[in-house]
PDB file of C-alpha atoms in Angstrom:
ATOM      1  CA  MET B   9       0.292  57.650 -84.156  1.00 36.00           C
ATOM      2  CA  ARG B  10      -2.693  58.264 -81.926  1.00 35.00           C
ATOM      3  CA  ARG B  11      -3.339  59.249 -78.359  1.00 37.00           C
ATOM      4  CA  VAL B  12      -4.772  56.490 -76.160  1.00 36.00           C
ATOM      5  CA  THR B  13      -6.361  57.287 -72.821  1.00 37.00           C
ATOM      6  CA  ILE B  14      -5.835  54.657 -70.141  1.00 38.00           C
ATOM      7  CA  ILE B  15      -8.346  54.661 -67.317  1.00 39.00           C
ATOM      8  CA  PRO B  16      -7.213  52.387 -64.485  1.00 47.00           C
ATOM      9  CA  ASP B  17      -9.564  49.853 -62.929  1.00 49.00           C
ATOM     10  CA  ASP B  18      -9.843  51.721 -59.642  1.00 48.00           C
ATOM     11  CA  ILE B  19     -11.037  54.861 -61.417  1.00 48.00           C
ATOM     12  CA  GLN B  20     -13.649  52.908 -63.352  1.00 53.00           C
ATOM     13  CA  THR B  21     -14.837  51.395 -60.093  1.00 53.00           C
ATOM     14  CA  ASP B  22     -15.092  54.845 -58.502  1.00 54.00           C
ATOM     15  CA  LYS B  23     -17.169  56.067 -61.444  1.00 53.00           C
ATOM     16  CA  ILE B  24     -19.529  53.094 -61.468  1.00 57.00           C
ATOM     17  CA  PHE B  25     -19.955  52.710 -57.704  1.00 58.00           C
ATOM     18  CA  LYS B  26     -20.476  56.186 -56.304  1.00 71.00           C
ATOM     19  CA  SER B  27     -20.149  56.082 -52.528  1.00 76.00           C
ATOM     20  CA  LYS B  28     -22.727  58.041 -50.578  1.00 85.00           C
ATOM     21  CA  ARG B  29     -21.633  60.068 -47.591  1.00 89.00           C
ATOM     22  CA  GLY B  30     -24.799  59.592 -45.523  1.00 91.00           C
ATOM     23  CA  PRO B  31     -24.203  55.993 -44.350  1.00 93.00           C
ATOM     24  CA  THR B  32     -20.636  56.861 -43.354  1.00 94.00           C
ATOM     25  CA  PHE B  33     -21.771  59.877 -41.344  1.00 95.00           C
ATOM     26  CA  LEU B  34     -24.403  57.702 -39.665  1.00 96.00           C
ATOM     27  CA  ALA B  35     -21.792  55.094 -38.697  1.00 96.00           C
ATOM     28  CA  THR B  36     -19.576  57.875 -37.340  1.00 95.00           C
ATOM     29  CA  PHE B  37     -22.471  59.235 -35.302  1.00 96.00           C
ATOM     30  CA  LEU B  38     -23.254  55.771 -33.921  1.00 96.00           C
ATOM     31  CA  LEU B  39     -19.634  55.308 -32.859  1.00 95.00           C
ATOM     32  CA  ALA B  40     -19.563  58.690 -31.101  1.00 93.00           C
ATOM     33  CA  LEU B  41     -22.870  57.872 -29.408  1.00 95.00           C
ATOM     34  CA  ALA B  42     -21.584  54.475 -28.281  1.00 94.00           C
ATOM     35  CA  TRP B  43     -18.487  56.070 -26.784  1.00 91.00           C
ATOM     36  CA  LEU B  44     -20.606  58.692 -25.019  1.00 91.00           C
ATOM     37  CA  ILE B  45     -22.748  55.933 -23.506  1.00 92.00           C
ATOM     38  CA  ASN B  46     -19.549  54.231 -22.327  1.00 91.00           C
ATOM     39  CA  GLU B  47     -18.445  57.398 -20.583  1.00 89.00           C
ATOM     40  CA  LEU B  48     -21.864  57.842 -18.991  1.00 89.00           C
ATOM     41  CA  ALA B  49     -21.819  54.239 -17.799  1.00 89.00           C
ATOM     42  CA  LEU B  50     -18.362  54.665 -16.273  1.00 87.00           C
ATOM     43  CA  ALA B  51     -19.286  57.951 -14.593  1.00 87.00           C
ATOM     44  CA  TRP B  52     -22.384  56.304 -13.124  1.00 88.00           C
ATOM     45  CA  VAL B  53     -20.842  53.006 -12.003  1.00 87.00           C
ATOM     46  CA  HIS B  54     -17.830  54.648 -10.345  1.00 83.00           C
ATOM     47  CA  ASP B  55     -19.848  55.318  -7.186  1.00 80.00           C
ATOM     48  CA  ARG B  56     -21.224  51.787  -7.061  1.00 82.00           C
ATOM     49  CA  ILE B  57     -18.243  49.459  -7.355  1.00 83.00           C
ATOM     50  CA  PRO B  58     -17.027  47.701  -4.177  1.00 82.00           C
ATOM     51  CA  ARG B  59     -14.320  49.665  -2.362  1.00 77.00           C
ATOM     52  CA  ASP B  60     -12.470  49.786   0.945  1.00 72.00           C
ATOM     53  CA  ASP B  61     -11.111  46.377   1.948  1.00 77.00           C
ATOM     54  CA  VAL B  62     -12.713  44.396  -0.879  1.00 81.00           C
ATOM     55  CA  ARG B  63     -10.060  42.245  -2.525  1.00 87.00           C
ATOM     56  CA  PRO B  64      -9.777  41.735  -6.310  1.00 86.00           C
ATOM     57  CA  LEU B  65     -11.561  38.714  -7.715  1.00 88.00           C
ATOM     58  CA  PRO B  66      -9.525  35.497  -8.068  1.00 91.00           C
ATOM     59  CA  ASP B  67      -7.781  35.309 -11.438  1.00 91.00           C
ATOM     60  CA  LEU B  68      -5.470  32.592 -12.737  1.00 93.00           C
ATOM     61  CA  TRP B  69      -3.247  35.101 -14.565  1.00 93.00           C
ATOM     62  CA  PHE B  70      -2.758  37.099 -11.371  1.00 91.00           C
ATOM     63  CA  SER B  71      -1.632  33.988  -9.523  1.00 91.00           C
ATOM     64  CA  LEU B  72       0.939  33.139 -12.211  1.00 94.00           C
ATOM     65  CA  PHE B  73       2.436  36.520 -13.097  1.00 93.00           C
ATOM     66  CA  PRO B  74       3.505  39.479 -10.943  1.00 92.00           C
ATOM     67  CA  GLU B  75       1.977  42.920 -11.249  1.00 91.00           C
ATOM     68  CA  ILE B  76       3.975  45.320 -13.440  1.00 92.00           C
ATOM     69  CA  THR B  77       2.209  48.665 -13.253  1.00 88.00           C
ATOM     70  CA  ASN B  78       4.108  50.355 -16.082  1.00 88.00           C
ATOM     71  CA  ALA B  79       3.290  47.579 -18.549  1.00 91.00           C
ATOM     72  CA  ILE B  80       0.278  49.623 -19.625  1.00 90.00           C
ATOM     73  CA  LEU B  81       2.744  51.973 -21.339  1.00 92.00           C
ATOM     74  CA  VAL B  82       3.605  49.199 -23.794  1.00 94.00           C
ATOM     75  CA  THR B  83      -0.070  48.523 -24.451  1.00 93.00           C
ATOM     76  CA  GLU B  84      -0.955  52.121 -25.156  1.00 91.00           C
ATOM     77  CA  LEU B  85       2.131  52.732 -27.289  1.00 93.00           C
ATOM     78  CA  ILE B  86       1.195  49.769 -29.482  1.00 95.00           C
ATOM     79  CA  MET B  87      -2.470  50.784 -29.508  1.00 93.00           C
ATOM     80  CA  ILE B  88      -1.769  54.376 -30.549  1.00 93.00           C
ATOM     81  CA  THR B  89       0.620  53.170 -33.267  1.00 94.00           C
ATOM     82  CA  LEU B  90      -1.977  50.750 -34.631  1.00 95.00           C
ATOM     83  CA  LEU B  91      -4.695  53.395 -34.571  1.00 94.00           C
ATOM     84  CA  VAL B  92      -2.510  55.871 -36.462  1.00 95.00           C
ATOM     85  CA  ILE B  93      -1.760  53.254 -39.132  1.00 95.00           C
ATOM     86  CA  LEU B  94      -5.440  52.302 -39.192  1.00 95.00           C
ATOM     87  CA  PHE B  95      -6.626  55.843 -39.874  1.00 94.00           C
ATOM     88  CA  ILE B  96      -3.994  56.362 -42.562  1.00 94.00           C
ATOM     89  CA  VAL B  97      -5.090  53.191 -44.352  1.00 93.00           C
ATOM     90  CA  MET B  98      -8.799  53.967 -43.972  1.00 93.00           C
ATOM     91  CA  PHE B  99      -8.639  57.568 -45.150  1.00 92.00           C
ATOM     92  CA  CYS B 100      -6.287  56.775 -48.025  1.00 91.00           C
ATOM     93  CA  HIS B 101      -8.143  53.672 -49.167  1.00 89.00           C
ATOM     94  CA  GLN B 102      -9.632  53.638 -52.649  1.00 89.00           C
ATOM     95  CA  HIS B 103     -13.055  52.912 -51.089  1.00 90.00           C
ATOM     96  CA  ARG B 104     -12.533  55.015 -47.984  1.00 90.00           C
ATOM     97  CA  TRP B 105     -16.190  55.862 -47.468  1.00 92.00           C
ATOM     98  CA  ILE B 106     -17.097  52.172 -47.469  1.00 93.00           C
ATOM     99  CA  VAL B 107     -14.220  51.053 -45.248  1.00 94.00           C
ATOM    100  CA  ILE B 108     -14.773  53.804 -42.684  1.00 95.00           C
ATOM    101  CA  ARG B 109     -18.478  53.059 -42.307  1.00 95.00           C
ATOM    102  CA  ARG B 110     -17.861  49.329 -41.918  1.00 96.00           C
ATOM    103  CA  VAL B 111     -15.177  49.765 -39.276  1.00 96.00           C
ATOM    104  CA  PHE B 112     -17.003  52.495 -37.367  1.00 97.00           C
ATOM    105  CA  PHE B 113     -20.251  50.530 -37.341  1.00 97.00           C
ATOM    106  CA  CYS B 114     -18.502  47.403 -36.028  1.00 96.00           C
ATOM    107  CA  ALA B 115     -16.727  49.473 -33.380  1.00 96.00           C
ATOM    108  CA  ALA B 116     -20.021  51.113 -32.394  1.00 96.00           C
ATOM    109  CA  LEU B 117     -21.590  47.697 -31.825  1.00 96.00           C
ATOM    110  CA  CYS B 118     -18.636  46.585 -29.703  1.00 96.00           C
ATOM    111  CA  TYR B 119     -18.661  49.671 -27.514  1.00 95.00           C
ATOM    112  CA  THR B 120     -22.433  49.578 -27.121  1.00 95.00           C
ATOM    113  CA  PHE B 121     -22.177  46.055 -25.736  1.00 94.00           C
ATOM    114  CA  ARG B 122     -19.301  47.170 -23.520  1.00 94.00           C
ATOM    115  CA  ALA B 123     -21.418  49.985 -22.074  1.00 93.00           C
ATOM    116  CA  PHE B 124     -24.172  47.478 -21.326  1.00 93.00           C
ATOM    117  CA  CYS B 125     -21.681  45.293 -19.436  1.00 92.00           C
ATOM    118  CA  ILE B 126     -20.370  48.270 -17.453  1.00 90.00           C
ATOM    119  CA  PHE B 127     -23.901  49.059 -16.302  1.00 89.00           C
ATOM    120  CA  ILE B 128     -24.794  45.554 -15.131  1.00 90.00           C
ATOM    121  CA  PHE B 129     -21.475  44.214 -13.773  1.00 87.00           C
ATOM    122  CA  GLN B 130     -20.051  46.035 -10.779  1.00 85.00           C
ATOM    123  CA  VAL B 131     -16.900  44.248  -9.679  1.00 86.00           C
ATOM    124  CA  PRO B 132     -13.899  45.400  -7.622  1.00 87.00           C
ATOM    125  CA  VAL B 133     -10.833  46.763  -9.394  1.00 86.00           C
ATOM    126  CA  PRO B 134      -8.161  44.165 -10.251  1.00 88.00           C
ATOM    127  CA  SER B 135      -5.406  45.827  -8.206  1.00 83.00           C
ATOM    128  CA  LYS B 136      -5.155  47.469  -4.814  1.00 82.00           C
ATOM    129  CA  LYS B 137      -2.672  49.901  -6.380  1.00 82.00           C
ATOM    130  CA  THR B 138      -5.330  51.318  -8.692  1.00 79.00           C
ATOM    131  CA  TYR B 139      -6.305  54.854  -7.763  1.00 79.00           C
ATOM    132  CA  CYS B 140     -10.023  55.574  -7.722  1.00 79.00           C
ATOM    133  CA  ALA B 141     -11.368  59.050  -7.091  1.00 77.00           C
ATOM    134  CA  PRO B 142     -13.528  59.416  -3.969  1.00 81.00           C
ATOM    135  CA  LYS B 143     -17.196  58.544  -4.222  1.00 78.00           C
ATOM    136  CA  SER B 144     -19.794  61.264  -4.604  1.00 79.00           C
ATOM    137  CA  ASN B 145     -23.552  61.496  -4.302  1.00 76.00           C
ATOM    138  CA  GLY B 146     -23.844  60.310  -7.903  1.00 71.00           C
ATOM    139  CA  SER B 147     -25.999  63.230  -8.982  1.00 77.00           C
ATOM    140  CA  LEU B 148     -26.623  64.076 -12.618  1.00 80.00           C
ATOM    141  CA  ASN B 149     -24.368  67.133 -12.402  1.00 81.00           C
ATOM    142  CA  VAL B 150     -21.495  65.008 -11.098  1.00 79.00           C
ATOM    143  CA  ILE B 151     -21.952  62.432 -13.869  1.00 80.00           C
ATOM    144  CA  ILE B 152     -22.007  65.096 -16.584  1.00 82.00           C
ATOM    145  CA  SER B 153     -18.935  66.765 -15.092  1.00 79.00           C
ATOM    146  CA  ARG B 154     -17.052  63.461 -15.125  1.00 78.00           C
ATOM    147  CA  VAL B 155     -18.001  62.777 -18.733  1.00 81.00           C
ATOM    148  CA  LEU B 156     -16.815  66.207 -19.850  1.00 79.00           C
ATOM    149  CA  LYS B 157     -13.469  65.621 -18.153  1.00 76.00           C
ATOM    150  CA  THR B 158     -12.812  62.159 -19.573  1.00 73.00           C
ATOM    151  CA  PHE B 159     -14.559  62.007 -22.957  1.00 68.00           C
ATOM    152  CA  TRP B 160     -11.732  63.553 -24.979  1.00 64.00           C
ATOM    153  CA  SER B 161      -9.012  61.192 -23.694  1.00 64.00           C
ATOM    154  CA  ALA B 162     -10.698  58.085 -25.186  1.00 62.00           C
ATOM    155  CA  GLY B 163      -9.614  56.014 -22.195  1.00 61.00           C
ATOM    156  CA  ILE B 164      -5.885  56.452 -22.894  1.00 64.00           C
ATOM    157  CA  GLU B 165      -4.127  56.876 -19.572  1.00 61.00           C
ATOM    158  CA  GLN B 166      -1.115  58.568 -21.143  1.00 58.00           C
ATOM    159  CA  LEU B 167      -3.412  61.423 -22.143  1.00 58.00           C
ATOM    160  CA  ARG B 168      -5.218  61.622 -18.821  1.00 61.00           C
ATOM    161  CA  SER B 169      -4.534  59.736 -15.598  1.00 65.00           C
ATOM    162  CA  ARG B 170      -7.206  57.274 -14.561  1.00 69.00           C
ATOM    163  CA  GLU B 171      -9.572  58.532 -11.873  1.00 74.00           C
ATOM    164  CA  LEU B 172     -12.811  56.670 -12.511  1.00 79.00           C
ATOM    165  CA  CYS B 173     -13.085  52.944 -11.864  1.00 81.00           C
ATOM    166  CA  GLY B 174     -15.560  50.294 -12.890  1.00 81.00           C
ATOM    167  CA  ASP B 175     -15.195  49.898 -16.670  1.00 83.00           C
ATOM    168  CA  LEU B 176     -14.380  46.205 -16.445  1.00 85.00           C
ATOM    169  CA  ILE B 177     -15.712  42.893 -17.862  1.00 86.00           C
ATOM    170  CA  VAL B 178     -15.029  44.014 -21.471  1.00 92.00           C
ATOM    171  CA  SER B 179     -11.668  45.670 -22.118  1.00 92.00           C
ATOM    172  CA  GLY B 180     -11.873  48.814 -24.239  1.00 90.00           C
ATOM    173  CA  HIS B 181      -8.149  48.676 -25.004  1.00 91.00           C
ATOM    174  CA  THR B 182      -8.531  45.136 -26.332  1.00 95.00           C
ATOM    175  CA  ILE B 183     -11.461  46.148 -28.536  1.00 95.00           C
ATOM    176  CA  SER B 184      -9.419  48.976 -30.059  1.00 94.00           C
ATOM    177  CA  LEU B 185      -6.371  46.775 -30.575  1.00 95.00           C
ATOM    178  CA  PHE B 186      -8.169  43.951 -32.331  1.00 96.00           C
ATOM    179  CA  MET B 187     -10.484  46.220 -34.316  1.00 96.00           C
ATOM    180  CA  ALA B 188      -7.408  47.974 -35.706  1.00 96.00           C
ATOM    181  CA  ALA B 189      -5.559  44.707 -36.346  1.00 95.00           C
ATOM    182  CA  LEU B 190      -8.515  43.023 -38.060  1.00 96.00           C
ATOM    183  CA  THR B 191      -9.155  46.066 -40.232  1.00 95.00           C
ATOM    184  CA  LEU B 192      -5.539  46.252 -41.342  1.00 95.00           C
ATOM    185  CA  LYS B 193      -5.553  42.558 -42.230  1.00 93.00           C
ATOM    186  CA  GLN B 194      -8.769  43.019 -44.190  1.00 93.00           C
ATOM    187  CA  TYR B 195      -8.038  46.252 -46.039  1.00 93.00           C
ATOM    188  CA  CYS B 196      -4.284  46.722 -46.321  1.00 93.00           C
ATOM    189  CA  PRO B 197      -2.956  46.510 -49.891  1.00 91.00           C
ATOM    190  CA  GLU B 198      -0.923  43.456 -50.775  1.00 88.00           C
ATOM    191  CA  LYS B 199       2.276  45.502 -50.613  1.00 90.00           C
ATOM    192  CA  LEU B 200       1.576  46.166 -46.929  1.00 91.00           C
ATOM    193  CA  TYR B 201       0.843  42.525 -46.126  1.00 91.00           C
ATOM    194  CA  TYR B 202       3.743  42.146 -43.720  1.00 93.00           C
ATOM    195  CA  LEU B 203       2.882  45.404 -41.975  1.00 93.00           C
ATOM    196  CA  ALA B 204      -0.653  44.142 -41.385  1.00 93.00           C
ATOM    197  CA  GLN B 205       0.659  40.846 -40.031  1.00 93.00           C
ATOM    198  CA  LEU B 206       3.118  42.671 -37.782  1.00 95.00           C
ATOM    199  CA  CYS B 207       0.311  44.818 -36.389  1.00 94.00           C
ATOM    200  CA  TYR B 208      -1.784  41.734 -35.726  1.00 94.00           C
ATOM    201  CA  CYS B 209       1.086  40.063 -33.881  1.00 94.00           C
ATOM    202  CA  ALA B 210       1.679  43.242 -31.875  1.00 95.00           C
ATOM    203  CA  THR B 211      -1.788  42.932 -30.355  1.00 95.00           C
ATOM    204  CA  PHE B 212      -0.691  39.688 -28.700  1.00 94.00           C
ATOM    205  CA  ILE B 213       2.065  41.634 -26.985  1.00 95.00           C
ATOM    206  CA  ALA B 214      -0.187  44.509 -25.970  1.00 95.00           C
ATOM    207  CA  VAL B 215      -2.980  42.398 -24.474  1.00 95.00           C
ATOM    208  CA  PRO B 216      -0.827  40.496 -21.931  1.00 95.00           C
ATOM    209  CA  CYS B 217       0.583  43.854 -20.833  1.00 94.00           C
ATOM    210  CA  ILE B 218      -2.949  44.917 -19.889  1.00 94.00           C
ATOM    211  CA  LEU B 219      -3.104  41.945 -17.550  1.00 94.00           C
ATOM    212  CA  LEU B 220       0.402  42.501 -16.212  1.00 94.00           C
ATOM    213  CA  ALA B 221      -0.564  46.078 -15.341  1.00 91.00           C
ATOM    214  CA  ARG B 222      -3.706  44.752 -13.605  1.00 91.00           C
ATOM    215  CA  LYS B 223      -5.983  47.036 -15.587  1.00 90.00           C
ATOM    216  CA  HIS B 224      -8.404  44.214 -16.348  1.00 91.00           C
ATOM    217  CA  TYR B 225      -9.230  40.672 -15.380  1.00 93.00           C
ATOM    218  CA  THR B 226      -8.460  37.880 -17.827  1.00 94.00           C
ATOM    219  CA  ILE B 227     -12.152  37.433 -18.592  1.00 94.00           C
ATOM    220  CA  ASP B 228     -12.273  41.090 -19.687  1.00 94.00           C
ATOM    221  CA  VAL B 229      -9.745  40.669 -22.489  1.00 95.00           C
ATOM    222  CA  VAL B 230     -11.105  37.257 -23.513  1.00 95.00           C
ATOM    223  CA  LEU B 231     -14.618  38.664 -23.866  1.00 95.00           C
ATOM    224  CA  ALA B 232     -13.302  41.717 -25.725  1.00 95.00           C
ATOM    225  CA  TYR B 233     -11.431  39.500 -28.193  1.00 96.00           C
ATOM    226  CA  TRP B 234     -14.464  37.271 -28.696  1.00 96.00           C
ATOM    227  CA  LEU B 235     -16.817  40.234 -29.092  1.00 96.00           C
ATOM    228  CA  THR B 236     -14.625  42.150 -31.548  1.00 96.00           C
ATOM    229  CA  THR B 237     -13.807  39.201 -33.786  1.00 96.00           C
ATOM    230  CA  ARG B 238     -17.402  37.909 -33.853  1.00 95.00           C
ATOM    231  CA  ILE B 239     -18.870  41.285 -34.782  1.00 95.00           C
ATOM    232  CA  PHE B 240     -16.180  42.065 -37.361  1.00 96.00           C
ATOM    233  CA  TRP B 241     -16.382  38.668 -39.050  1.00 95.00           C
ATOM    234  CA  THR B 242     -20.183  38.527 -38.840  1.00 95.00           C
ATOM    235  CA  TYR B 243     -20.579  41.939 -40.456  1.00 95.00           C
ATOM    236  CA  HIS B 244     -18.209  41.101 -43.293  1.00 93.00           C
ATOM    237  CA  SER B 245     -19.900  37.730 -43.823  1.00 93.00           C
ATOM    238  CA  LEU B 246     -23.265  39.480 -44.046  1.00 93.00           C
ATOM    239  CA  SER B 247     -21.777  42.056 -46.396  1.00 93.00           C
ATOM    240  CA  HIS B 248     -20.429  39.350 -48.682  1.00 91.00           C
ATOM    241  CA  SER B 249     -23.757  37.506 -48.634  1.00 91.00           C
ATOM    242  CA  TYR B 250     -25.630  40.707 -49.439  1.00 91.00           C
ATOM    243  CA  HIS B 251     -23.554  41.339 -52.538  1.00 89.00           C
ATOM    244  CA  CYS B 252     -23.800  37.689 -53.585  1.00 87.00           C
ATOM    245  CA  GLY B 253     -27.594  37.794 -53.392  1.00 86.00           C
ATOM    246  CA  ASP B 254     -28.132  35.249 -50.612  1.00 86.00           C
ATOM    247  CA  PHE B 255     -28.476  37.657 -47.687  1.00 86.00           C
ATOM    248  CA  ASP B 256     -31.941  36.375 -46.762  1.00 85.00           C
ATOM    249  CA  GLN B 257     -30.844  32.741 -46.661  1.00 87.00           C
ATOM    250  CA  ILE B 258     -27.998  32.805 -44.138  1.00 87.00           C
ATOM    251  CA  PRO B 259     -28.624  32.301 -40.387  1.00 88.00           C
ATOM    252  CA  LEU B 260     -26.408  35.273 -39.494  1.00 87.00           C
ATOM    253  CA  LYS B 261     -29.203  37.516 -40.766  1.00 86.00           C
ATOM    254  CA  GLN B 262     -30.965  36.844 -37.459  1.00 87.00           C
ATOM    255  CA  SER B 263     -28.557  39.225 -35.713  1.00 88.00           C
ATOM    256  CA  ILE B 264     -30.556  42.097 -34.275  1.00 90.00           C
ATOM    257  CA  TRP B 265     -28.415  44.654 -36.117  1.00 93.00           C
ATOM    258  CA  ALA B 266     -28.312  42.808 -39.470  1.00 92.00           C
ATOM    259  CA  CYS B 267     -31.062  45.064 -40.831  1.00 91.00           C
ATOM    260  CA  MET B 268     -28.451  47.833 -41.100  1.00 93.00           C
ATOM    261  CA  VAL B 269     -26.270  45.895 -43.534  1.00 93.00           C
ATOM    262  CA  PRO B 270     -28.349  46.510 -46.709  1.00 93.00           C
ATOM    263  CA  TYR B 271     -28.367  50.243 -45.986  1.00 93.00           C
ATOM    264  CA  LEU B 272     -24.633  50.411 -45.321  1.00 93.00           C
ATOM    265  CA  GLU B 273     -23.729  48.198 -48.287  1.00 91.00           C
ATOM    266  CA  ALA B 274     -26.183  49.487 -50.896  1.00 89.00           C
ATOM    267  CA  ASP B 275     -23.573  51.585 -52.724  1.00 87.00           C
ATOM    268  CA  ALA B 276     -20.517  49.418 -52.020  1.00 88.00           C
ATOM    269  CA  PRO B 277     -18.750  47.579 -54.853  1.00 87.00           C
ATOM    270  CA  PRO B 278     -19.289  43.802 -54.905  1.00 85.00           C
ATOM    271  CA  PRO B 279     -16.347  41.698 -53.673  1.00 83.00           C
ATOM    272  CA  GLN B 280     -15.076  41.045 -57.199  1.00 81.00           C
ATOM    273  CA  TYR B 281     -14.707  44.807 -57.772  1.00 80.00           C
ATOM    274  CA  PHE B 282     -13.495  45.734 -54.303  1.00 84.00           C
ATOM    275  CA  GLN B 283      -9.737  46.204 -54.418  1.00 84.00           C
ATOM    276  CA  ASN B 284      -7.480  47.228 -51.585  1.00 86.00           C
ATOM    277  CA  ARG B 285      -5.567  50.143 -53.027  1.00 85.00           C
ATOM    278  CA  LEU B 286      -4.369  53.352 -51.459  1.00 83.00           C
ATOM    279  CA  LYS B 287      -4.873  56.654 -53.213  1.00 76.00           C
ATOM    280  CA  SER B 288      -1.539  58.216 -54.098  1.00 57.00           C
ATOM    281  CA  ASN B 289      -2.979  61.698 -53.601  1.00 58.00           C
ATOM    282  CA  CYS B 290      -4.890  60.920 -50.413  1.00 62.00           C
ATOM    283  CA  PRO B 291      -7.354  62.221 -49.408  1.00 51.00           C
ATOM    284  CA  GLN B 292      -8.241  63.508 -52.892  1.00 46.00           C
ATOM    285  CA  TYR B 293      -9.334  61.349 -55.776  1.00 42.00           C
ATOM    286  CA  HIS B 294      -7.249  60.412 -58.782  1.00 41.00           C
ATOM    287  CA  PRO B 295      -7.791  62.369 -62.003  1.00 41.00           C
ATOM    288  CA  ILE B 296      -9.931  60.569 -64.554  1.00 36.00           C
ATOM    289  CA  VAL B 297      -7.099  60.221 -67.000  1.00 31.00           C
ATOM    290  CA  HIS B 298      -4.284  58.209 -65.463  1.00 36.00           C
ATOM    291  CA  SER B 299      -1.790  58.328 -68.307  1.00 37.00           C
ATOM    292  CA  ILE B 300      -1.609  59.213 -71.964  1.00 28.00           C
ATOM    293  CA  PHE B 301       0.899  57.613 -74.254  1.00 27.00           C
ATOM    294  CA  GLU B 302       1.606  57.269 -77.922  1.00 31.00           C
ATOM    295  CA  GLU B 303       0.906  53.984 -79.704  1.00 35.00           C
ATOM    296  CA  LYS B 304       2.220  53.200 -83.182  1.00 31.00           C
ATOM    297  CA  LEU B 305      -0.286  51.867 -85.712  1.00 30.00           C
ATOM    298  CA  PHE B 306       0.759  49.327 -88.269  1.00 28.00           C
TER     299      PHE B 306
END
């Protein structure tokens, strides 16, 4: 009889591919910065959007379906549920530091583009029932005050009633919904396959509710879907190419932000070693020795 130490594959992977914290903290900082820029853009554009008797822009969806103001409750309930599941999966994932930095960096890119759109497109609100706080002189003090009031709510109306208007063209709710759904499809363990698919399907219930509530125009959610999926899939394609050694040969490398991929992926396991597993003792790591058993020698 002898004692045999079994070290599972995920532990060996953790030992070989040590994840650095720096890139993950950088991605987190970029996401927070992108959201801050969004809030600044909204606080600034609020005083510049058309008001008074200006009618909403023509929209095919609006002509086909009636306005249901409370439909946004369905959207935000689904969105909050997906985000809770997302954070559980990310923080309990075997390669949590890698997954978090990838998702946060993709989200930061999406929200940076959204902030850019808020600055340059100033269109009337989609519904006459939408409450917009009175205009001000637009001074720096007013903008900072608005940001401090709204930053913590992350745009969720159930946490804080909407007062500022103008964050249109790219829907922030749609970005959050599809970023969560895509991440769950990409990183959920096989045992949670149906949960990931259910979450993805739920986004196609939540998004129409945004339009029914007249929180966005149809073009807003279409652009948000296109933006989120393109950035998410492009990043993961670049990541795969980087680990396969052909990063410099693919056209996607021409993306202006592609230079960040080698830094973010330098310590990540290659695809053949990257397994979607959840840590049973999340958020701590497994012990080195998984199990010890007796084996009979002949």
